[in-house]
mmCIF file of C-alpha atoms and ligand atoms in Angstrom:
data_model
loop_
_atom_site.group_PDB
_atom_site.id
_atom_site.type_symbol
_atom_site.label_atom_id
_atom_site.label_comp_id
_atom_site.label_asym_id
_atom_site.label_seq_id
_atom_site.Cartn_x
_atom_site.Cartn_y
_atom_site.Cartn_z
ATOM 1 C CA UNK A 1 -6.026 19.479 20.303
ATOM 2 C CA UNK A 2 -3.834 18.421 17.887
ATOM 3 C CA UNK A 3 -0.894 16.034 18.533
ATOM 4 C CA UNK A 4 1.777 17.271 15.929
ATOM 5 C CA UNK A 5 3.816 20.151 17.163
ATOM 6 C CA UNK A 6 3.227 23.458 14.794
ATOM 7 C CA UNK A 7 6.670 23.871 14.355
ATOM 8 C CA UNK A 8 7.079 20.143 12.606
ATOM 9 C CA UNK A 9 3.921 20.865 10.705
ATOM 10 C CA UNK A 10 5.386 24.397 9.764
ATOM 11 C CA UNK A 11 8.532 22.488 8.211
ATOM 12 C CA UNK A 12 6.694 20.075 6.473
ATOM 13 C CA UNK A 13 4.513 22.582 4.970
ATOM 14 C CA UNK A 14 7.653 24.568 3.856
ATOM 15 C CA UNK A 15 9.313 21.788 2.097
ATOM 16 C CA UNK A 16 6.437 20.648 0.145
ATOM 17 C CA UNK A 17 4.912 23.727 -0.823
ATOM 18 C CA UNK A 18 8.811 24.235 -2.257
ATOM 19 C CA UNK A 19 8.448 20.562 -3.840
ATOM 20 C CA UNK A 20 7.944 20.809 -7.917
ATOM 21 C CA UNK A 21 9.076 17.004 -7.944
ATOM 22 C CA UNK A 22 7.527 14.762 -5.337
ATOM 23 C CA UNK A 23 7.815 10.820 -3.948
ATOM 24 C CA UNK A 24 4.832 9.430 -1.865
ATOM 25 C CA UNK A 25 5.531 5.751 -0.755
ATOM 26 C CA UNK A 26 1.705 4.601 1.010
ATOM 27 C CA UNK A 27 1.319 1.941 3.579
ATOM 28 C CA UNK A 28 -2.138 0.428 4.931
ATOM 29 C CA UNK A 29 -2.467 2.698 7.314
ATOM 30 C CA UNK A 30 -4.107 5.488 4.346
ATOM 31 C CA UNK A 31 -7.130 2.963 4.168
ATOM 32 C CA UNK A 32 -7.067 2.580 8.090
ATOM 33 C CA UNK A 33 -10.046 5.667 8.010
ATOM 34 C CA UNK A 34 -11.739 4.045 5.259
ATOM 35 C CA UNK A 35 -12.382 1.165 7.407
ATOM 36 C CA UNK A 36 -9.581 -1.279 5.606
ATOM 37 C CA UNK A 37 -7.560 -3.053 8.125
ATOM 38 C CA UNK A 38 -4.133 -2.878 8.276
ATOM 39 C CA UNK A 39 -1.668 -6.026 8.666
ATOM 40 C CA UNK A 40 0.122 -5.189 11.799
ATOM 41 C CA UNK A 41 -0.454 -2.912 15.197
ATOM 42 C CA UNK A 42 -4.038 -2.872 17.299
ATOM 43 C CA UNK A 43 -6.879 -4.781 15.047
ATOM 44 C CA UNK A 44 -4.539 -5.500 12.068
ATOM 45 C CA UNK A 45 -4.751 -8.525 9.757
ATOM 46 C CA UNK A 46 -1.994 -10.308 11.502
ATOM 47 C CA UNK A 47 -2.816 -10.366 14.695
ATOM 48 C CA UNK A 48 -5.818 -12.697 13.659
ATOM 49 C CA UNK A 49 -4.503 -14.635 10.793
ATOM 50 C CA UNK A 50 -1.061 -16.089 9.925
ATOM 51 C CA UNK A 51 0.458 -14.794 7.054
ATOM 52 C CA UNK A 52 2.464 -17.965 6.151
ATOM 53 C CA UNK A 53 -1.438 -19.662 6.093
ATOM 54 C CA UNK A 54 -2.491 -17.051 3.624
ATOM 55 C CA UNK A 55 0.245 -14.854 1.953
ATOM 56 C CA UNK A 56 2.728 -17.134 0.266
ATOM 57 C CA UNK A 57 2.174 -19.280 -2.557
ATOM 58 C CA UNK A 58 3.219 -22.514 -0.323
ATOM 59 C CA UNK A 59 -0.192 -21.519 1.542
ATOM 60 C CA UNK A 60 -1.992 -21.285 -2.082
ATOM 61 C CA UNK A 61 -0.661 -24.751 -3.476
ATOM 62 C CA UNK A 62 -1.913 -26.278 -0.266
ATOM 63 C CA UNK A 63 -5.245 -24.786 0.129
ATOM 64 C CA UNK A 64 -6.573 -22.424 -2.609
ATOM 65 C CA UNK A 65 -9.743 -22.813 -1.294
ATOM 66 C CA UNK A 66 -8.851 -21.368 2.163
ATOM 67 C CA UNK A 67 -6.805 -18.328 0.638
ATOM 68 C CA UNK A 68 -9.325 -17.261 -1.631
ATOM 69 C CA UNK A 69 -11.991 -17.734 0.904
ATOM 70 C CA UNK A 70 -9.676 -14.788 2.893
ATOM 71 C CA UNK A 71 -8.815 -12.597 -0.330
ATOM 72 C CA UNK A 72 -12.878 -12.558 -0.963
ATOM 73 C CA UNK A 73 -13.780 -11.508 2.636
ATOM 74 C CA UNK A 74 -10.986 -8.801 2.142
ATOM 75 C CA UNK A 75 -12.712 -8.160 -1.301
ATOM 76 C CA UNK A 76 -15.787 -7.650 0.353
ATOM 77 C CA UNK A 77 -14.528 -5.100 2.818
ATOM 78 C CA UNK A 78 -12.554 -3.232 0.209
ATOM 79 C CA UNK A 79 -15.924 -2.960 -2.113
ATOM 80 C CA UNK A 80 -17.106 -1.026 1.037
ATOM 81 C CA UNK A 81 -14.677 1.394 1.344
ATOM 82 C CA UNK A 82 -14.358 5.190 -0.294
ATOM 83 C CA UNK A 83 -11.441 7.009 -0.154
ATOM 84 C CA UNK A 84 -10.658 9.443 2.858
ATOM 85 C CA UNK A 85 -9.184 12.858 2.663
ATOM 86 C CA UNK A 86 -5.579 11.686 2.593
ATOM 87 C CA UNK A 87 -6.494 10.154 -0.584
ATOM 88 C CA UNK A 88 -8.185 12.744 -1.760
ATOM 89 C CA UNK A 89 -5.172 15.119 -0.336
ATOM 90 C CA UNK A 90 -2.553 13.527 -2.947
ATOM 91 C CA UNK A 91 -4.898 14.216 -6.113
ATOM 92 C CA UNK A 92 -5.078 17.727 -5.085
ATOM 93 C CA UNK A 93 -1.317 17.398 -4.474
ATOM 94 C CA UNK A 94 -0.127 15.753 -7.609
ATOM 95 C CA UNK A 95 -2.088 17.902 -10.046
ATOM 96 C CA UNK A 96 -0.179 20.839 -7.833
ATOM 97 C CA UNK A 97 3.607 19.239 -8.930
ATOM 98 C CA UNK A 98 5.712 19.148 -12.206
ATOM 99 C CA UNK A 99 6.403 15.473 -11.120
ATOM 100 C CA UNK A 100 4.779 13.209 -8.738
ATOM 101 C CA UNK A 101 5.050 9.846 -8.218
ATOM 102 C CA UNK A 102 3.111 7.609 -5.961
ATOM 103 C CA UNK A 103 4.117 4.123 -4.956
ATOM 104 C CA UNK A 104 1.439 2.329 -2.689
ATOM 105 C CA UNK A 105 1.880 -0.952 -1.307
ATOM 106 C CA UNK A 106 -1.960 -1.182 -0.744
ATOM 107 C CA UNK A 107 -3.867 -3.597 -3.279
ATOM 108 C CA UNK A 108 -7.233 -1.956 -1.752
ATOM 109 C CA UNK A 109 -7.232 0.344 -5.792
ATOM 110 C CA UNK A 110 -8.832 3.706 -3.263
ATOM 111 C CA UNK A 111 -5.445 5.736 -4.638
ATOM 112 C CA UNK A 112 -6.718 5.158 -8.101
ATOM 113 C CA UNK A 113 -10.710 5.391 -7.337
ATOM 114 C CA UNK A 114 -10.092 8.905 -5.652
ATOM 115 C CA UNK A 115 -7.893 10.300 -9.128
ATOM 116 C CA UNK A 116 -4.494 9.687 -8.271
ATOM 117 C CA UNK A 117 -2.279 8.792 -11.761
ATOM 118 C CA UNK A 118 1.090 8.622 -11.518
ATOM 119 C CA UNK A 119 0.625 5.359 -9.223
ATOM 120 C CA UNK A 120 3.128 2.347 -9.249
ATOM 121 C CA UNK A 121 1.497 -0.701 -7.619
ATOM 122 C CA UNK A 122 4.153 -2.193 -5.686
ATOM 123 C CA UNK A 123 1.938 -5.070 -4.058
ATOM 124 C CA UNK A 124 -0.037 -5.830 -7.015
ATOM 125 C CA UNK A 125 -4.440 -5.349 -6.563
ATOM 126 C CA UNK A 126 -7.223 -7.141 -4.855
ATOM 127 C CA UNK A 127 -9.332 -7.218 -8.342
ATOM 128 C CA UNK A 128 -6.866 -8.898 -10.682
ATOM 129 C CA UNK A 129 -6.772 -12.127 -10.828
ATOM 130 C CA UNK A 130 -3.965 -14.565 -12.572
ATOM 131 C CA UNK A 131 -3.925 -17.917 -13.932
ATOM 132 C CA UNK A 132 -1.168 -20.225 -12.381
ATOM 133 C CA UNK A 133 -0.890 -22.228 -15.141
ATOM 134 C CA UNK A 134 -0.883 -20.141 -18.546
ATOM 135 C CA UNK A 135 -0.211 -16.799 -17.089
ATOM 136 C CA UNK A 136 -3.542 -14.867 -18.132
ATOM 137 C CA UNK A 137 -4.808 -11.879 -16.235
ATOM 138 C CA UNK A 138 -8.185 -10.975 -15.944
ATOM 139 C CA UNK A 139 -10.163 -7.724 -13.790
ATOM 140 C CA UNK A 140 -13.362 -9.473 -11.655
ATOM 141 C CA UNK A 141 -14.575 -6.964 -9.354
ATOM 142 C CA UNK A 142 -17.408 -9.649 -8.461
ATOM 143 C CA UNK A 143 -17.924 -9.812 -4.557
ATOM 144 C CA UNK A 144 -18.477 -12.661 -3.411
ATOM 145 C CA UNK A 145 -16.727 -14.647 -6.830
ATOM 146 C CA UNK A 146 -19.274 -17.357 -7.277
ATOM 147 C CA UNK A 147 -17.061 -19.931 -6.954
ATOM 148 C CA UNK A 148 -13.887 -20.567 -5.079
ATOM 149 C CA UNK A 149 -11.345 -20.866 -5.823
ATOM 150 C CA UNK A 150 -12.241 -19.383 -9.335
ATOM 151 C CA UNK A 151 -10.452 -21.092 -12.954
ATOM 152 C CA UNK A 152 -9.097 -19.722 -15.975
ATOM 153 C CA UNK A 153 -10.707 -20.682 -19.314
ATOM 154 C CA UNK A 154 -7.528 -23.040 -19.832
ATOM 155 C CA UNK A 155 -8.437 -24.767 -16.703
ATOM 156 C CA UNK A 156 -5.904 -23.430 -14.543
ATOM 157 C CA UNK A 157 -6.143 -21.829 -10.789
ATOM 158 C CA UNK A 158 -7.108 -18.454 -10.480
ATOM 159 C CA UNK A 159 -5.320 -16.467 -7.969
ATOM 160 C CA UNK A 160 -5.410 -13.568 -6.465
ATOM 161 C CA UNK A 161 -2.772 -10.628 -8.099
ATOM 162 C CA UNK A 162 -1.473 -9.832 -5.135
ATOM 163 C CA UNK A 163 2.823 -9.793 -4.325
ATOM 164 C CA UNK A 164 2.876 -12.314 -1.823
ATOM 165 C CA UNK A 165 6.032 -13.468 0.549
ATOM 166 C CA UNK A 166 8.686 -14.607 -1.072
ATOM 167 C CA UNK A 167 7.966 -13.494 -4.569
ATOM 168 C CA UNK A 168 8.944 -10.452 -6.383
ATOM 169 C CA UNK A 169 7.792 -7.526 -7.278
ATOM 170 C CA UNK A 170 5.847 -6.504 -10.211
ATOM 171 C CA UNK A 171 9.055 -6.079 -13.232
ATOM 172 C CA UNK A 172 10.290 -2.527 -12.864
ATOM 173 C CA UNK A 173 7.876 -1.255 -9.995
ATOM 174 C CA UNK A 174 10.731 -1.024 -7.272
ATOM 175 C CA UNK A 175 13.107 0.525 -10.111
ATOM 176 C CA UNK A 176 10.628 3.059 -10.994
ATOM 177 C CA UNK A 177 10.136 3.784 -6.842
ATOM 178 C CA UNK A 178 13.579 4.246 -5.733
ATOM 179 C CA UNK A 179 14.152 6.706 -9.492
ATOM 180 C CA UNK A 180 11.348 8.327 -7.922
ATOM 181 C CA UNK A 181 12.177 9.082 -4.383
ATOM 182 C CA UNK A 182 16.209 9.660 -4.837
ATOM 183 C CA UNK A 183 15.574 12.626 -7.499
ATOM 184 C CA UNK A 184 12.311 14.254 -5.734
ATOM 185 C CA UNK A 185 12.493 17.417 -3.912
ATOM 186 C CA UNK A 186 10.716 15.200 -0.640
ATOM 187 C CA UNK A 187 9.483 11.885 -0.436
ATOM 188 C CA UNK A 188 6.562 10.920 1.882
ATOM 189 C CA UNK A 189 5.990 7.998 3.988
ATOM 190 C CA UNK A 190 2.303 7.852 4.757
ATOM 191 C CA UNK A 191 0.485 5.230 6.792
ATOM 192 C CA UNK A 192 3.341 2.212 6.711
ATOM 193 C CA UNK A 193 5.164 0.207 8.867
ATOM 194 C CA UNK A 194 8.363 0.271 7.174
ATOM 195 C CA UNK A 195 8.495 -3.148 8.194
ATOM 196 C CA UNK A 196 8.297 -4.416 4.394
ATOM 197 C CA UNK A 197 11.136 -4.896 2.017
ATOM 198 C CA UNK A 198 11.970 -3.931 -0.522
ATOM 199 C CA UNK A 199 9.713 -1.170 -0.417
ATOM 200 C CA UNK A 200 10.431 -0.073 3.204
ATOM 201 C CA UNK A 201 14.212 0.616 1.415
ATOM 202 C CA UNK A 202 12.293 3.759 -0.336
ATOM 203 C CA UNK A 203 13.388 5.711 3.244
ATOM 204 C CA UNK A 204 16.995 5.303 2.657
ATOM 205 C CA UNK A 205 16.875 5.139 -0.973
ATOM 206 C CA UNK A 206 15.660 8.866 -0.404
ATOM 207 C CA UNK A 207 18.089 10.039 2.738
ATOM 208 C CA UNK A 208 21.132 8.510 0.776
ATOM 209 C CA UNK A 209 20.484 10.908 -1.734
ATOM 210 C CA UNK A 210 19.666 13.871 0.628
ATOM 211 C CA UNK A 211 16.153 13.927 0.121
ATOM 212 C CA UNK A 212 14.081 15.136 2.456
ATOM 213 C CA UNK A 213 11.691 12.583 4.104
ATOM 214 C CA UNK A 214 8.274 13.612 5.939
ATOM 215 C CA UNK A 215 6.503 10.691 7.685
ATOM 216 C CA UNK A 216 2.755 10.824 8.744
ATOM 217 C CA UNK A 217 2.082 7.736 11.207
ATOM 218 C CA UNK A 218 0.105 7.913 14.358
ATOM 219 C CA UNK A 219 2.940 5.315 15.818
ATOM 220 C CA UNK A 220 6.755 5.680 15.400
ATOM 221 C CA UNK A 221 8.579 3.422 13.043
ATOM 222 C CA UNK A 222 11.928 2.696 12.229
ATOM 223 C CA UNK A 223 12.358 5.947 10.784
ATOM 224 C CA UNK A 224 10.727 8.304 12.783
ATOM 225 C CA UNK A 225 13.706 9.817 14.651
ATOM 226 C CA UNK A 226 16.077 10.055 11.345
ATOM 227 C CA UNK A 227 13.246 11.919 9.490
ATOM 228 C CA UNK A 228 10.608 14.646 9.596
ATOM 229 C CA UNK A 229 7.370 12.868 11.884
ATOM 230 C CA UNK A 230 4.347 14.265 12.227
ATOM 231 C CA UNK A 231 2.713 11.905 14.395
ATOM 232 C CA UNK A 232 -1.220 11.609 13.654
ATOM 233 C CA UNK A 233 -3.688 10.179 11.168
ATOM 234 C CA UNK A 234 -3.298 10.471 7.636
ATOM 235 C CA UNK A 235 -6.792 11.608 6.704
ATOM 236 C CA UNK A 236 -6.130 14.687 9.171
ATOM 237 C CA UNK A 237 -2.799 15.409 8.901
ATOM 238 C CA UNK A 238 -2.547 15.310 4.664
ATOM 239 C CA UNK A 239 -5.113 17.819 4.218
ATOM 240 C CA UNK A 240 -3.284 20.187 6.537
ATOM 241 C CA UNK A 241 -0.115 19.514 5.222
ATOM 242 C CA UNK A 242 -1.958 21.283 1.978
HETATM 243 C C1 BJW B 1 -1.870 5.024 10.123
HETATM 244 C C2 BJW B 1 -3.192 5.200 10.388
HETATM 245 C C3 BJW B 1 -3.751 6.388 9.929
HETATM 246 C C4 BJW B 1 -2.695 3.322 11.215
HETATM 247 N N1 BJW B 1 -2.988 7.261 9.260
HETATM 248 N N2 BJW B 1 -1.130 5.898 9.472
HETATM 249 C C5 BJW B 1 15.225 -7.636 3.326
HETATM 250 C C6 BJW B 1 15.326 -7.720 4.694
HETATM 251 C C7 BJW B 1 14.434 -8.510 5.418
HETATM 252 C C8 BJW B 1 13.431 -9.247 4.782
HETATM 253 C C9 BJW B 1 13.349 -9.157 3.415
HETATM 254 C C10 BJW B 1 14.223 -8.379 2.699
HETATM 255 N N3 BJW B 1 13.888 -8.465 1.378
HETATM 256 C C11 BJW B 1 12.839 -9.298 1.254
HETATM 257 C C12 BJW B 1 12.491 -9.728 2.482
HETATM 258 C C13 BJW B 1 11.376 -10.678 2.759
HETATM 259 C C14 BJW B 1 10.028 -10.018 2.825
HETATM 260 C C15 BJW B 1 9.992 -9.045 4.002
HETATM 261 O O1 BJW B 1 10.074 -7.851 3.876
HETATM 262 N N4 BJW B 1 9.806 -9.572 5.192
HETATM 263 C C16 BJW B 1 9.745 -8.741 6.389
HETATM 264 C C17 BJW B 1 8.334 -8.825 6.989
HETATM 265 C C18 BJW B 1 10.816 -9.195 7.324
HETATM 266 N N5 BJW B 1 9.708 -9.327 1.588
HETATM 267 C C19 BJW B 1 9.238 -9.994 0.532
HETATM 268 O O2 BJW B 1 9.098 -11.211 0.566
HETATM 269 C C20 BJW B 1 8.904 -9.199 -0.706
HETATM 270 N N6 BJW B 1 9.478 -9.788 -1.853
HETATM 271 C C21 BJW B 1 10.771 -9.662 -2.152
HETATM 272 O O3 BJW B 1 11.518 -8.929 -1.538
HETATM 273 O O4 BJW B 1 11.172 -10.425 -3.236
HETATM 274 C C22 BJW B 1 12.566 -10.658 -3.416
HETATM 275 C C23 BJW B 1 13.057 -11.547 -2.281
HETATM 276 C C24 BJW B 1 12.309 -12.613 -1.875
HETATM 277 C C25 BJW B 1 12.761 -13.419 -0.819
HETATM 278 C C26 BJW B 1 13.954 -13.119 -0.169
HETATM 279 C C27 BJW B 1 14.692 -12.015 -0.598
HETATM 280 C C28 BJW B 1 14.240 -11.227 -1.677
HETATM 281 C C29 BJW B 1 7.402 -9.228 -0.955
HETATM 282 C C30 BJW B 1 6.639 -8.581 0.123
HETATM 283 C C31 BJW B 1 5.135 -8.787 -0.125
HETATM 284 C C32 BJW B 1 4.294 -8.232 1.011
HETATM 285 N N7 BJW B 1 2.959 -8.681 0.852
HETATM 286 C C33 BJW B 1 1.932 -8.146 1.728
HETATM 287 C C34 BJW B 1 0.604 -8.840 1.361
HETATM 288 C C35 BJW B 1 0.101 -8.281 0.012
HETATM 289 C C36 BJW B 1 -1.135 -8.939 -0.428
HETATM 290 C C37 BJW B 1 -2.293 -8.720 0.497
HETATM 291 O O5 BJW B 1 -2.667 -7.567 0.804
HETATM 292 O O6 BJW B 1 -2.836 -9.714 0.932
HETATM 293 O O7 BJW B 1 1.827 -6.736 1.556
HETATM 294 S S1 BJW B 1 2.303 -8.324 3.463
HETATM 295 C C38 BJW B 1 1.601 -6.777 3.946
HETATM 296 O O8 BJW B 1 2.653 -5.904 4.449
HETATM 297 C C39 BJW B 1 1.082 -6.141 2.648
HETATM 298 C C40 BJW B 1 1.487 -4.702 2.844
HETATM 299 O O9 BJW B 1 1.531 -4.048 1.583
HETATM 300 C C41 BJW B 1 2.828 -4.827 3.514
HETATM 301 C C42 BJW B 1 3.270 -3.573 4.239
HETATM 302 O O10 BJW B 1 2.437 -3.299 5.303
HETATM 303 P P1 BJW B 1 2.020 -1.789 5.623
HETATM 304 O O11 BJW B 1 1.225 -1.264 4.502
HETATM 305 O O12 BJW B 1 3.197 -1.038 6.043
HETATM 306 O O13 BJW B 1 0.976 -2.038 6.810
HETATM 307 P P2 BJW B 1 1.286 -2.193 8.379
HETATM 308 O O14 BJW B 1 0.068 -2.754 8.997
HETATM 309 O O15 BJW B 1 2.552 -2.902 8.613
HETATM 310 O O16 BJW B 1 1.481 -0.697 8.884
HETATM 311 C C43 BJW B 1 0.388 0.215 8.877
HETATM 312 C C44 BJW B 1 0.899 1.504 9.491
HETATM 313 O O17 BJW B 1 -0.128 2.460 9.377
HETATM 314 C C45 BJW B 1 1.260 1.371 10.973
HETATM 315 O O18 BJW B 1 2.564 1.906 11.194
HETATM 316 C C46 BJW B 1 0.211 2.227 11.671
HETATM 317 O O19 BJW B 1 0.705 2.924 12.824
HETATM 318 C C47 BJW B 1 -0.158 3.206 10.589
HETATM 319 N N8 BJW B 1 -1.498 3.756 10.679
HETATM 320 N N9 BJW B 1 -3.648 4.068 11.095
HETATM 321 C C48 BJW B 1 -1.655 6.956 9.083
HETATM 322 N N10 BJW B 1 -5.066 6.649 10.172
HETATM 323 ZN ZN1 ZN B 2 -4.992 -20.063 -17.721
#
């Protein structure tokens, strides 16, 4: 039996199949039945580890060593994974619009392994890495990395391309978002928190503007009673949606 009433699903269903121009913002919570954790709720990263130990370049400068040690476990685990049906769902959905965009704030790359192309990164990836001292990026897809924490050929730090605490986001990636979900026919929120900013600001960016927002979250967020929730698990709910 299916938690989401038919009459929410029957709206949401409406709207998109009327969407030519759609907005999808992503959360963790897409990867969740690909077996990549999330950060917060039951089993998520942060109720184990500390994000100031791990997710803020203070953490790096102090111990590379131990961040990289966690980025390659996560590495590891994300190397495991395939994408689900709700990744799957948005290919088959974005080859169906005139415009799509779709702005993830996973760094797990399963949006872009499964087809999806119209992607904006808004966390950065797990598989670039970035010199601290002269700047260079590099792709290593290597799990385990040999050695940790890895070095540029200039002799700088590696680290991992990931937006961390603190720092900003990629140049233009929040820009092209909010563009995105204020002139779409519906934006959806899939699988986040909302707890996150700037990107959790995609929401309002959107209802500001009168766009219609569709959530799909097993667990109510901030925004659940302002928009339309269909409460249940991505990989379920997306292809139905369809
Ligand atoms: C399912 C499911 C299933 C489960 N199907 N769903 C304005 C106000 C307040 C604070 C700030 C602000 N502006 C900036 C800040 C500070 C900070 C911030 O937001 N802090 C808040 C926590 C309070 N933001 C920043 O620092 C950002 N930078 C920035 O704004 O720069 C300018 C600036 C700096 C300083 C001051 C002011 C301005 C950068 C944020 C970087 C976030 N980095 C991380 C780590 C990335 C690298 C890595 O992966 O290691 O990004 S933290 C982590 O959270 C990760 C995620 O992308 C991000 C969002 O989490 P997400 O994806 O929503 O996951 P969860 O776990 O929270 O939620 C999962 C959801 O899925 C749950 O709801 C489940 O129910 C659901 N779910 N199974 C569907 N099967
Ligand atoms: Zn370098």
């Amino acid at each position: 039996m299916c938690a989401v009433a038919n009459d929410a699903m029957e709206r949401a269903r409406a709207i998109v199949s009327r969407a030519s121009a759609l907005a999808v913002l992503t959360g963790s919570g897409i990867s969740a039945e690909s077996g990549v954790p999330t950060f917060r709720g039951a089993g998520g990263l942060w109720r184990t580890f500390r994000p100031e130990d791990l997710a803020t370049t203070q953490a790096f400068e102090r111990d590379p060593k131990l961040v990289w040690e966690w980025y390659d476990w996560r590495r590891g685990l994300v190397a495991a994974a395939q994408p689900n049906p709700a990744h799957h769902a948005l290919v088959t959905l974005e080859r169906r619009c005139r415009e799509f965009t779709l702005a993830t704030q996973n760094v797990d790359g399963l949006h872009a392994l499964a087809g999806s192309r119209n992607l904006i990164l808004l966390h950065g990836d797990l598989w670039t890495l970035r010199c601290v001292t002269c700047g260079a990026k590099r792709e290593d897809r290597r799990v385990p990395l040999p050695v940790l924490p890895p070095r540029c050929v200039c002799g700088g730090l590696l680290r991992p391309g990931v937006v961390w605490f603190g720092e900003s986001l990629p140049e233009g990636a929040i820009e092209r978002a909010s563009a995105a979900a204020a002139n779409a026919d519906a934006l959806l929120m899939i699988g986040t928190s909302a707890a996150v900013w700037p990107a959790a600001g995609l929401g309002e960016v959107a209802l500001d503007a009168g766009v219609p927002v569709i959530e799909i979250n097993p667990e109510p967020t901030v925004y659940s009673d302002h928009v339309l929730s269909l409460a249940g698990r991505a990989g379920e709910l997306l292809p139905r949606l369809l």
